[in-house]
């Protein structure tokens, strides 16, 4: 008989969230705290807001901070969290941070310090004062922090990191380095703690508010790097693999890689993954399509030994995800799509940790001074640093024949579905008004993208559009969302604030002539996935899939932000998928 498991207590859930934050798993922390149901537990409410703050979703964190009444809780962490959110808002502006918001955060930190006598709000106020040009105030607060406890009596990461930051403000490079070095040796010097320290130092250095030489502290405290790994498939051999493994192991250690994303093809992928596991790195396996097809195409042809090693690596992985759940259709396009999504996922994780994303590669040396590899080219072309282990000529496996290729065009596209909540309940008499206010307005907004929209279609209140790339789809969706927010809800007879909900996905679809509409049409499982996301999207929001967010991250300097909203069950038993809310940067 199976004994039902009791739900975790709030205390156990809080401990789980804190553990996820400590190891830098911000998405896991949010998923855990979001599953709690009731919001009557202060500790979990605080952790949800803190997690959102670390994820960069400042505006939502501020709303929940007020909704949960955290300002009414008399503890230094809850009181300081509001100041931290105001500080983050100040740094969201393009270019220089917003001076008024800096000072508002600084003053709130000071008020919390006066109330609690804690050094945490004091050092934050000092750093903000220095960035805002209030040098005298900054030095006074920093001296108070530095003199609170003698350096030799300080223990624990946060106590020593606080001292280091105070010495940074005071211009003591050597003292700051010594305190920071000691902090990193503390038992609680986890990835999450280091990522918050490096962000604070980055802001101080960027504002040119610190003494020369402080930049060197950033490398000292930098969190472990995040890697995307890839390389050539090969049959292998003991001597070859030992050499490549040793070189890759040394490279992983030298680069301090703590997190890695990649597939597990025979040869390079598995050799790299095994070294990452041996190093204790957090491994995320991202398969380009259905696992059975991937094994048949990319693992089994090199020998059964590689299949066993594949399963061993998979068992040791923290997570196994799929760029797409579809079967293998033949050709290299699906592999390229999977690699692009994997690269973007690595960069998304690095952004969350304020760490550097790099690429680890084993690739055959051609002997002419150049290295083959489209993944390396794609990574470097978007500003990434690739660290390559050059392999001697490799024996490639005999690959199985691909499935018969259909004589139908396929391509990777940005897919948009929209819906207007409450449309089905509108009074018949206001439908013409809806058409003018919503659909005609939508057409006017999308007309600006007429040359790049590959297809557009409507069903009542719904719009389906296909774009050639993710950034264009993102821009069009936000334009649509903002434009339709101006619709007069009262005239339509819908709840105030009702607006279009928009879903975006990026994936491979068929395209072909539609004999019914007598025009080009786009269809396939990825289109169905995009359609399933729209019903769970809140009114007035744009939700995107993880592949869309990852592909967007592969565009240099895109003006968008993707904030994680959790793993959400899609309608019609389609499955549960991680989703993000799209907005404009700044």
Coordinates of C-alpha atoms in Angstrom, one line a residue:
X1 CA 0.0 0.0 0.0
X2 CA 1.3 3.4 -0.9
X3 CA 1.3 5.8 2.0
X4 CA 0.3 9.4 0.8
X5 CA 3.0 11.9 1.4
X6 CA 2.2 14.9 3.6
X7 CA 2.7 18.3 2.0
X8 CA 5.8 20.0 3.2
X9 CA 5.4 22.4 6.1
X10 CA 6.0 26.1 5.5
X11 CA 9.3 25.8 7.3
X12 CA 10.5 22.9 5.1
X13 CA 9.4 24.7 2.0
X14 CA 11.3 27.8 3.2
X15 CA 14.4 25.8 3.8
X16 CA 14.1 24.3 0.3
X17 CA 13.7 27.8 -1.3
X18 CA 16.8 29.1 0.6
X19 CA 18.8 26.1 -0.5
X20 CA 17.9 26.7 -4.1
X21 CA 18.8 30.4 -3.8
X22 CA 22.1 29.4 -2.2
X23 CA 23.1 27.2 -5.2
X24 CA 22.0 29.9 -7.7
X25 CA 18.9 28.0 -8.9
X26 CA 16.6 31.0 -9.0
X27 CA 14.0 29.3 -11.2
X28 CA 13.9 26.3 -8.9
X29 CA 13.5 28.7 -5.9
X30 CA 10.6 30.5 -7.6
X31 CA 8.9 27.2 -8.6
X32 CA 9.1 26.0 -5.0
X33 CA 7.8 29.1 -3.4
X34 CA 5.0 29.5 -6.0
X35 CA 3.7 26.0 -5.1
X36 CA 2.9 27.0 -1.5
X37 CA -0.8 27.9 -2.2
X38 CA -1.6 30.1 0.8
X39 CA 0.1 33.4 1.2
X40 CA -0.4 33.7 5.0
X41 CA 3.2 32.7 5.9
X42 CA 5.5 35.7 6.2
X43 CA 8.7 33.9 5.6
X44 CA 7.5 32.4 2.3
X45 CA 6.1 35.8 1.2
X46 CA 9.4 37.4 1.9
X47 CA 11.3 34.6 0.0
X48 CA 9.0 35.0 -3.0
X49 CA 9.7 38.8 -3.2
X50 CA 13.4 38.2 -2.7
X51 CA 13.5 35.6 -5.5
X52 CA 11.7 37.9 -7.9
X53 CA 14.2 40.6 -7.0
X54 CA 17.1 38.4 -7.7
X55 CA 15.5 37.4 -11.0
X56 CA 15.3 41.0 -11.9
X57 CA 11.5 41.2 -11.9
X58 CA 11.5 44.4 -9.8
X59 CA 8.1 45.8 -10.6
X60 CA 6.3 42.6 -9.8
X61 CA 8.4 42.2 -6.6
X62 CA 7.4 45.7 -5.5
X63 CA 3.7 45.0 -6.0
X64 CA 3.9 41.8 -4.0
X65 CA 5.9 43.5 -1.3
X66 CA 3.0 45.9 -0.7
X67 CA 0.3 43.2 -1.2
X68 CA 1.9 41.0 1.5
X69 CA 2.4 43.9 3.9
X70 CA 6.1 43.2 4.4
X71 CA 6.8 46.8 5.5
X72 CA 4.7 46.0 8.6
X73 CA 7.0 43.2 9.7
X74 CA 9.6 44.5 12.1
X75 CA 12.8 42.6 10.9
X76 CA 15.8 44.0 9.1
X77 CA 15.5 41.7 6.1
X78 CA 11.9 42.6 5.4
X79 CA 12.4 46.3 5.9
X80 CA 15.6 46.4 3.8
X81 CA 14.0 44.5 0.9
X82 CA 11.9 47.5 -0.1
X83 CA 15.0 49.7 -0.3
X84 CA 16.7 47.0 -2.3
X85 CA 13.8 47.0 -4.8
X86 CA 14.0 50.8 -5.1
X87 CA 17.7 50.5 -5.7
X88 CA 17.1 48.0 -8.5
X89 CA 14.6 50.4 -10.0
X90 CA 17.2 53.1 -10.0
X91 CA 19.6 50.9 -12.1
X92 CA 16.9 49.9 -14.6
X93 CA 17.2 53.2 -16.4
X94 CA 19.2 53.4 -19.7
X95 CA 22.6 54.9 -19.1
X96 CA 23.3 56.5 -15.7
X97 CA 21.2 55.3 -12.8
X98 CA 18.3 57.5 -11.7
X99 CA 19.6 59.9 -9.1
X100 CA 16.2 60.5 -7.3
X101 CA 15.6 56.8 -7.0
X102 CA 19.1 56.2 -5.8
X103 CA 18.6 58.7 -3.0
X104 CA 15.2 57.4 -2.1
X105 CA 16.7 53.9 -1.7
X106 CA 19.6 55.4 0.3
X107 CA 17.3 57.3 2.6
X108 CA 15.2 54.2 3.2
X109 CA 18.3 52.1 4.0
X110 CA 19.4 54.8 6.5
X111 CA 16.0 54.7 8.2
X112 CA 16.2 50.9 8.5
X113 CA 19.7 51.2 9.9
X114 CA 18.6 53.8 12.5
X115 CA 15.7 51.5 13.5
X116 CA 17.6 48.2 13.6
X117 CA 21.2 49.2 14.1
X118 CA 22.2 46.6 11.5
X119 CA 25.2 47.0 9.3
X120 CA 23.4 45.5 6.3
X121 CA 21.3 48.5 5.5
X122 CA 24.1 50.8 6.6
X123 CA 26.6 49.5 4.0
X124 CA 23.9 49.6 1.3
X125 CA 23.2 53.2 2.1
X126 CA 26.9 54.0 2.0
X127 CA 27.4 52.4 -1.4
X128 CA 24.4 54.2 -2.9
X129 CA 25.5 57.5 -1.4
X130 CA 28.9 57.1 -3.0
X131 CA 27.3 56.3 -6.4
X132 CA 25.0 59.3 -6.0
X133 CA 28.0 61.6 -5.3
X134 CA 27.3 62.0 -1.6
X135 CA 30.9 61.3 -0.6
X136 CA 30.8 62.6 3.0
X137 CA 27.7 60.6 3.9
X138 CA 29.1 57.5 2.2
X139 CA 32.4 57.6 4.1
X140 CA 30.6 58.3 7.5
X141 CA 28.4 55.2 7.1
X142 CA 31.2 53.0 5.7
X143 CA 33.5 53.9 8.7
X144 CA 30.6 53.1 11.1
X145 CA 30.3 49.6 9.5
X146 CA 34.0 49.0 9.4
X147 CA 34.5 49.9 13.0
X148 CA 31.5 47.9 14.2
X149 CA 33.5 44.7 14.6
X150 CA 37.2 44.2 14.3
X151 CA 38.3 42.4 11.1
X152 CA 39.9 39.5 13.0
X153 CA 36.7 38.8 14.9
X154 CA 34.4 38.6 11.8
X155 CA 33.1 35.3 10.7
X156 CA 30.8 34.2 8.0
X157 CA 30.5 35.3 4.4
X158 CA 28.1 38.2 4.8
X159 CA 30.0 39.8 7.7
X160 CA 33.3 39.7 5.8
X161 CA 31.7 40.8 2.5
X162 CA 30.1 43.7 4.3
X163 CA 33.5 44.7 5.7
X164 CA 35.0 44.4 2.2
X165 CA 32.3 46.7 0.7
X166 CA 32.9 49.2 3.5
X167 CA 36.6 49.2 2.6
X168 CA 35.8 49.6 -1.1
X169 CA 33.8 52.8 -0.2
X170 CA 36.7 54.0 1.9
X171 CA 39.2 53.4 -0.9
X172 CA 41.2 50.7 0.9
X173 CA 42.0 48.3 -2.0
X174 CA 44.3 45.9 0.0
X175 CA 41.9 45.7 3.0
X176 CA 39.0 45.0 0.8
X177 CA 40.8 42.3 -1.1
X178 CA 41.9 40.6 2.2
X179 CA 38.3 40.8 3.6
X180 CA 36.8 39.4 0.4
X181 CA 39.4 36.6 0.2
X182 CA 38.5 35.6 3.8
X183 CA 34.8 35.8 2.9
X184 CA 35.2 33.4 0.1
X185 CA 36.7 30.8 2.4
X186 CA 33.7 30.9 4.7
X187 CA 31.3 27.9 4.8
X188 CA 28.4 30.0 3.7
X189 CA 30.1 31.5 0.7
X190 CA 27.6 30.0 -1.7
X191 CA 26.9 30.9 -5.3
X192 CA 23.8 33.0 -4.5
X193 CA 25.6 35.1 -1.9
X194 CA 28.5 35.7 -4.3
X195 CA 26.2 36.8 -7.2
X196 CA 24.7 39.5 -5.0
X197 CA 28.2 40.8 -4.0
X198 CA 29.4 40.9 -7.6
X199 CA 26.4 42.9 -8.7
X200 CA 27.0 45.4 -6.0
X201 CA 30.7 45.7 -6.9
X202 CA 29.8 46.0 -10.6
X203 CA 27.5 48.9 -9.9
X204 CA 30.2 50.7 -7.8
X205 CA 32.9 50.1 -10.5
X206 CA 30.6 51.2 -13.3
X207 CA 29.8 54.4 -11.6
X208 CA 33.5 55.1 -11.3
X209 CA 32.9 55.9 -7.6
X210 CA 35.7 53.8 -6.2
X211 CA 39.5 54.0 -6.0
X212 CA 41.6 52.6 -8.9
X213 CA 42.3 48.9 -8.6
X214 CA 38.9 47.9 -7.2
X215 CA 38.1 46.3 -10.6
X216 CA 40.3 43.4 -9.7
X217 CA 38.0 42.5 -6.9
X218 CA 35.3 41.5 -9.4
X219 CA 37.3 38.6 -10.7
X220 CA 38.0 37.5 -7.2
X221 CA 34.4 37.2 -6.3
X222 CA 32.9 36.2 -9.7
X223 CA 30.5 33.3 -9.4
X224 CA 31.3 30.1 -11.3
X225 CA 30.9 30.5 -15.0
X226 CA 28.1 29.0 -17.1
X227 CA 29.1 27.0 -20.1
X228 CA 27.4 25.8 -23.2
X229 CA 29.2 22.7 -24.4
X230 CA 29.4 21.0 -27.8
X231 CA 31.7 19.4 -30.4
X232 CA 32.3 16.7 -33.0
X233 CA 30.7 13.2 -32.8
X234 CA 33.4 10.5 -33.0
X235 CA 33.9 6.8 -32.3
X236 CA 36.8 7.3 -29.8
X237 CA 39.5 5.2 -28.3
X238 CA 41.3 5.1 -24.9
X239 CA 44.4 7.1 -25.8
X240 CA 42.4 9.8 -27.7
X241 CA 39.7 10.1 -25.0
X242 CA 42.2 10.2 -22.2
X243 CA 44.0 13.1 -23.9
X244 CA 40.9 15.1 -24.6
X245 CA 39.4 14.4 -21.2
X246 CA 42.6 15.6 -19.4
X247 CA 42.7 18.8 -21.5
X248 CA 39.0 19.5 -21.0
X249 CA 39.3 18.8 -17.2
X250 CA 42.1 21.3 -16.9
X251 CA 40.1 23.8 -18.9
X252 CA 36.9 23.4 -16.8
X253 CA 39.0 23.9 -13.6
X254 CA 40.8 26.9 -15.0
X255 CA 37.6 28.6 -16.1
X256 CA 35.8 27.6 -12.9
X257 CA 32.7 26.3 -14.7
X258 CA 29.9 25.6 -12.2
X259 CA 27.0 25.2 -14.6
X260 CA 26.7 23.7 -18.0
X261 CA 24.1 23.2 -20.8
X262 CA 24.4 20.9 -23.7
X263 CA 23.3 17.7 -25.5
X264 CA 24.9 14.3 -25.0
X265 CA 25.9 13.2 -28.4
X266 CA 28.6 10.5 -28.6
X267 CA 32.2 11.8 -28.6
X268 CA 32.8 15.4 -27.6
X269 CA 29.5 16.1 -25.8
X270 CA 29.8 13.0 -23.5
X271 CA 33.5 13.5 -22.8
X272 CA 32.9 17.1 -21.8
X273 CA 29.8 16.1 -19.7
X274 CA 31.8 13.4 -17.8
X275 CA 34.5 16.0 -16.9
X276 CA 31.8 18.5 -15.8
X277 CA 30.2 15.8 -13.5
X278 CA 33.6 14.9 -12.1
X279 CA 34.2 18.5 -11.3
X280 CA 30.9 18.8 -9.5
X281 CA 29.3 21.2 -12.0
X282 CA 25.5 21.4 -12.3
X283 CA 24.7 19.7 -15.6
X284 CA 21.7 20.6 -17.7
X285 CA 21.0 18.3 -20.7
X286 CA 19.1 20.0 -23.5
X287 CA 18.1 17.6 -26.3
X288 CA 17.1 19.0 -29.7
X289 CA 14.2 16.7 -30.3
X290 CA 12.6 13.4 -29.0
X291 CA 15.1 11.3 -27.0
X292 CA 14.6 8.0 -28.9
X293 CA 15.4 9.7 -32.2
X294 CA 18.4 11.6 -30.7
X295 CA 19.9 8.3 -29.4
X296 CA 19.4 6.7 -32.8
X297 CA 21.0 9.6 -34.7
X298 CA 23.7 10.9 -32.4
X299 CA 24.7 8.3 -29.9
X300 CA 24.1 4.6 -30.9
X301 CA 26.0 4.9 -34.3
X302 CA 29.3 5.3 -32.3
X303 CA 28.8 2.1 -30.3
X304 CA 26.8 0.7 -27.4
X305 CA 29.5 1.9 -24.9
X306 CA 28.5 5.5 -25.8
X307 CA 24.8 4.7 -25.1
X308 CA 25.7 3.5 -21.6
X309 CA 27.7 6.6 -21.0
X310 CA 24.8 8.7 -22.3
X311 CA 22.5 7.2 -19.7
X312 CA 25.0 7.6 -16.9
X313 CA 25.5 11.3 -17.7
X314 CA 21.7 11.8 -18.0
X315 CA 21.2 10.2 -14.6
X316 CA 23.7 12.6 -13.1
X317 CA 22.2 15.7 -14.7
X318 CA 20.2 18.2 -12.6
X319 CA 17.7 18.6 -15.4
X320 CA 16.8 17.2 -18.9
X321 CA 14.8 19.4 -21.2
X322 CA 13.9 19.5 -24.9
X323 CA 14.4 22.3 -27.3
X324 CA 11.5 20.7 -29.1
X325 CA 9.4 17.6 -28.3
X326 CA 8.9 16.7 -32.0
X327 CA 10.5 13.7 -33.7
X328 CA 13.5 14.0 -36.0
X329 CA 12.5 15.1 -39.5
X330 CA 15.9 14.7 -41.2
X331 CA 18.5 17.4 -42.0
X332 CA 20.6 19.5 -39.8
X333 CA 18.1 22.3 -39.1
X334 CA 16.8 20.7 -35.9
X335 CA 20.3 20.2 -34.5
X336 CA 21.0 23.9 -35.2
X337 CA 17.8 25.0 -33.6
X338 CA 18.6 22.8 -30.5
X339 CA 22.1 24.4 -30.3
X340 CA 20.7 27.9 -30.5
X341 CA 18.2 27.2 -27.7
X342 CA 20.9 25.6 -25.6
X343 CA 23.2 28.6 -26.1
X344 CA 20.5 31.0 -25.1
X345 CA 19.6 29.0 -22.0
X346 CA 23.2 29.2 -20.8
X347 CA 23.2 32.9 -21.3
X348 CA 19.9 33.3 -19.5
X349 CA 21.4 31.4 -16.5
X350 CA 24.5 33.5 -16.6
X351 CA 22.5 36.7 -16.6
X352 CA 20.6 35.5 -13.5
X353 CA 23.9 34.8 -11.6
X354 CA 25.7 37.9 -12.9
X355 CA 28.3 35.4 -14.2
X356 CA 30.1 35.0 -17.5
X357 CA 28.8 32.5 -20.1
X358 CA 31.4 30.7 -22.2
X359 CA 31.5 27.9 -24.6
X360 CA 33.4 24.6 -24.1
X361 CA 34.2 22.8 -27.4
X362 CA 36.1 19.8 -28.6
X363 CA 36.4 20.1 -32.3
X364 CA 38.7 18.5 -34.9
X365 CA 41.7 20.6 -36.0
X366 CA 41.7 20.9 -39.7
X367 CA 45.5 21.5 -39.8
X368 CA 45.2 24.8 -41.5
X369 CA 44.9 26.9 -38.4
X370 CA 41.1 27.1 -38.5
X371 CA 38.6 25.2 -36.5
X372 CA 35.4 23.8 -37.8
X373 CA 32.1 24.1 -36.0
X374 CA 29.0 26.2 -36.8
X375 CA 28.1 26.3 -33.1
X376 CA 31.5 28.0 -32.4
X377 CA 30.8 30.5 -35.2
X378 CA 27.3 31.2 -33.9
X379 CA 28.5 31.7 -30.3
X380 CA 31.4 34.0 -31.3
X381 CA 29.4 36.0 -33.8
X382 CA 27.1 37.1 -30.9
X383 CA 30.0 38.2 -28.7
X384 CA 30.6 34.9 -26.8
X385 CA 34.0 33.5 -25.7
X386 CA 34.6 30.0 -26.9
X387 CA 37.3 27.8 -25.3
X388 CA 38.3 25.1 -27.7
X389 CA 40.2 21.8 -27.2
X390 CA 41.5 21.0 -30.6
X391 CA 41.3 17.3 -31.5
X392 CA 43.4 15.3 -33.9
X393 CA 41.7 13.8 -37.0
X394 CA 38.7 11.9 -35.6
X395 CA 37.1 8.6 -36.7
X396 CA 33.4 9.4 -37.4
X397 CA 30.7 6.8 -37.0
X398 CA 28.6 5.6 -39.9
X399 CA 25.5 7.5 -39.4
X400 CA 22.1 5.9 -40.0
X401 CA 20.1 7.1 -43.0
X402 CA 17.8 10.0 -42.0
X403 CA 14.0 9.6 -42.3
X404 CA 12.7 10.2 -45.8
X405 CA 12.6 13.9 -46.3
X406 CA 9.1 15.3 -47.1
X407 CA 8.8 17.6 -50.0
X408 CA 7.5 20.3 -47.8
X409 CA 9.2 23.5 -46.7
X410 CA 10.2 23.9 -43.1
X411 CA 11.7 26.8 -41.2
X412 CA 12.2 28.4 -37.8
X413 CA 9.8 31.2 -37.1
X414 CA 8.4 33.4 -34.4
X415 CA 4.8 32.4 -33.7
X416 CA 2.2 34.7 -32.2
X417 CA -1.3 33.9 -30.9
X418 CA -3.5 36.6 -29.4
X419 CA -6.9 36.5 -27.7
X420 CA -9.2 39.2 -26.1
X421 CA -10.6 37.9 -22.8
X422 CA -14.4 38.1 -22.6
X423 CA -15.0 38.3 -26.3
X424 CA -17.4 35.4 -26.3
X425 CA -19.6 37.2 -23.8
X426 CA -19.8 40.5 -25.5
X427 CA -23.2 41.9 -26.3
X428 CA -24.0 41.4 -30.0
X429 CA -24.6 45.1 -30.3
X430 CA -21.0 46.0 -29.4
X431 CA -19.3 43.6 -31.7
X432 CA -19.0 46.2 -34.5
X433 CA -17.4 48.5 -31.9
X434 CA -15.1 45.7 -30.8
X435 CA -14.1 45.2 -34.5
X436 CA -13.2 48.9 -34.8
X437 CA -11.6 49.3 -31.4
X438 CA -9.6 46.1 -31.3
X439 CA -9.2 44.4 -34.6
X440 CA -8.8 47.5 -36.8
X441 CA -6.5 49.0 -34.2
X442 CA -4.5 45.7 -34.2
X443 CA -4.3 45.8 -38.0
X444 CA -2.9 49.3 -37.9
X445 CA -0.2 48.4 -35.4
X446 CA 0.8 45.2 -37.3
X447 CA 0.9 47.1 -40.6
X448 CA 4.3 48.5 -39.5
X449 CA 5.6 44.9 -39.7
X450 CA 3.8 44.1 -43.0
X451 CA 7.1 43.4 -44.8
X452 CA 8.3 40.9 -42.2
X453 CA 5.1 39.2 -41.2
X454 CA 5.1 36.0 -43.2
X455 CA 1.5 35.2 -42.4
X456 CA -1.4 36.8 -40.6
X457 CA -4.8 35.4 -39.8
X458 CA -7.8 36.1 -37.6
X459 CA -10.6 34.1 -36.0
X460 CA -13.1 36.3 -34.3
X461 CA -11.0 38.0 -31.6
X462 CA -7.9 35.9 -32.2
X463 CA -4.8 36.8 -34.3
X464 CA -2.2 34.4 -35.6
X465 CA 1.0 35.8 -37.1
X466 CA 4.3 34.3 -38.2
X467 CA 7.5 36.3 -38.1
X468 CA 10.9 35.6 -39.5
X469 CA 12.8 36.1 -36.3
X470 CA 12.2 36.4 -32.5
X471 CA 13.2 40.1 -32.0
X472 CA 10.6 41.2 -34.6
X473 CA 7.9 39.1 -33.1
X474 CA 8.8 40.5 -29.6
X475 CA 8.6 44.1 -30.8
X476 CA 5.3 43.5 -32.6
X477 CA 3.8 41.8 -29.6
X478 CA 4.7 44.6 -27.2
X479 CA 3.5 47.2 -29.7
X480 CA 0.2 45.4 -29.9
X481 CA -0.1 45.0 -26.1
X482 CA 0.6 48.6 -25.5
X483 CA -1.6 49.9 -28.3
X484 CA -4.6 47.8 -27.2
X485 CA -4.3 49.0 -23.6
X486 CA -5.9 52.2 -24.9
X487 CA -9.2 50.5 -25.8
X488 CA -12.2 51.9 -23.9
X489 CA -13.3 48.9 -21.8
X490 CA -16.4 50.7 -20.5
X491 CA -17.8 51.2 -24.0
X492 CA -17.2 47.5 -24.7
X493 CA -18.8 46.4 -21.5
X494 CA -15.8 44.5 -20.2
X495 CA -13.9 44.7 -16.9
X496 CA -11.7 47.7 -16.6
X497 CA -8.1 46.8 -17.5
X498 CA -9.1 44.1 -19.9
X499 CA -6.6 43.9 -22.7
X500 CA -5.2 41.5 -25.3
X501 CA -3.3 38.5 -24.1
X502 CA -0.4 37.5 -26.4
X503 CA 1.7 34.3 -26.5
X504 CA 5.0 33.9 -28.4
X505 CA 6.9 30.8 -29.3
X506 CA 9.9 30.2 -31.6
X507 CA 10.1 26.9 -33.4
X508 CA 10.2 24.8 -36.6
X509 CA 7.0 24.7 -38.7
X510 CA 5.8 23.5 -42.0
X511 CA 4.8 26.1 -44.6
X512 CA 2.7 25.4 -47.7
X513 CA -0.1 26.5 -49.9
X514 CA -3.5 26.2 -48.2
X515 CA -6.1 25.0 -50.8
X516 CA -8.9 26.4 -48.6
X517 CA -7.7 30.0 -48.1
X518 CA -5.6 29.8 -51.3
X519 CA -2.7 31.4 -49.6
X520 CA 0.5 30.4 -47.7
X521 CA -0.1 28.7 -44.3
X522 CA 2.1 27.6 -41.5
X523 CA 1.3 24.5 -39.4
X524 CA 2.9 21.9 -37.1
X525 CA 3.3 20.9 -33.5
X526 CA 5.2 24.1 -32.6
X527 CA 2.2 26.1 -33.8
X528 CA 0.0 24.0 -31.6
X529 CA 2.3 24.7 -28.6
X530 CA 2.1 28.5 -29.2
X531 CA -1.7 28.3 -29.3
X532 CA -1.8 26.5 -26.0
X533 CA 0.1 29.3 -24.2
X534 CA -2.3 32.1 -25.1
X535 CA -5.1 30.9 -22.7
X536 CA -2.8 30.9 -19.7
X537 CA -1.5 34.4 -20.4
X538 CA -2.9 37.2 -18.2
X539 CA -4.9 40.0 -19.8
X540 CA -2.6 42.7 -21.0
X541 CA 0.6 40.6 -20.9
X542 CA 2.9 38.9 -23.4
X543 CA 4.1 35.4 -22.3
X544 CA 6.9 33.6 -24.2
X545 CA 8.2 30.0 -24.1
X546 CA 11.7 29.2 -22.8
X547 CA 13.0 28.5 -26.4
X548 CA 11.7 32.0 -27.4
X549 CA 13.5 33.6 -24.4
X550 CA 16.6 31.7 -25.2
X551 CA 16.7 32.5 -28.9
X552 CA 16.1 36.2 -28.0
X553 CA 19.1 36.0 -25.7
X554 CA 21.2 35.0 -28.6
X555 CA 20.6 38.4 -30.3
X556 CA 23.2 41.0 -29.4
X557 CA 21.9 44.0 -27.3
X558 CA 18.2 43.2 -27.8
X559 CA 15.9 45.8 -26.0
X560 CA 13.8 43.2 -24.2
X561 CA 13.5 41.5 -20.8
X562 CA 12.1 38.0 -20.2
X563 CA 11.0 37.5 -16.5
X564 CA 10.3 34.0 -15.4
X565 CA 6.7 33.3 -14.3
X566 CA 7.0 29.6 -13.5
X567 CA 6.2 26.2 -14.8
X568 CA 2.6 26.4 -16.0
X569 CA 0.2 23.6 -17.0
X570 CA -1.1 24.3 -20.5
X571 CA -4.7 23.6 -21.5
X572 CA -6.0 20.3 -23.0
X573 CA -3.4 18.2 -21.1
X574 CA -0.6 19.6 -23.3
X575 CA 2.0 19.5 -20.6
X576 CA 3.7 21.8 -18.1
X577 CA 6.3 24.3 -19.5
X578 CA 8.4 27.1 -18.1
X579 CA 7.1 30.5 -19.3
X580 CA 8.4 34.0 -19.2
X581 CA 6.8 37.5 -19.3
X582 CA 8.1 39.7 -22.0
X583 CA 8.7 43.5 -21.5
X584 CA 10.9 46.2 -22.7
X585 CA 14.2 46.8 -21.0
X586 CA 14.4 49.9 -18.8

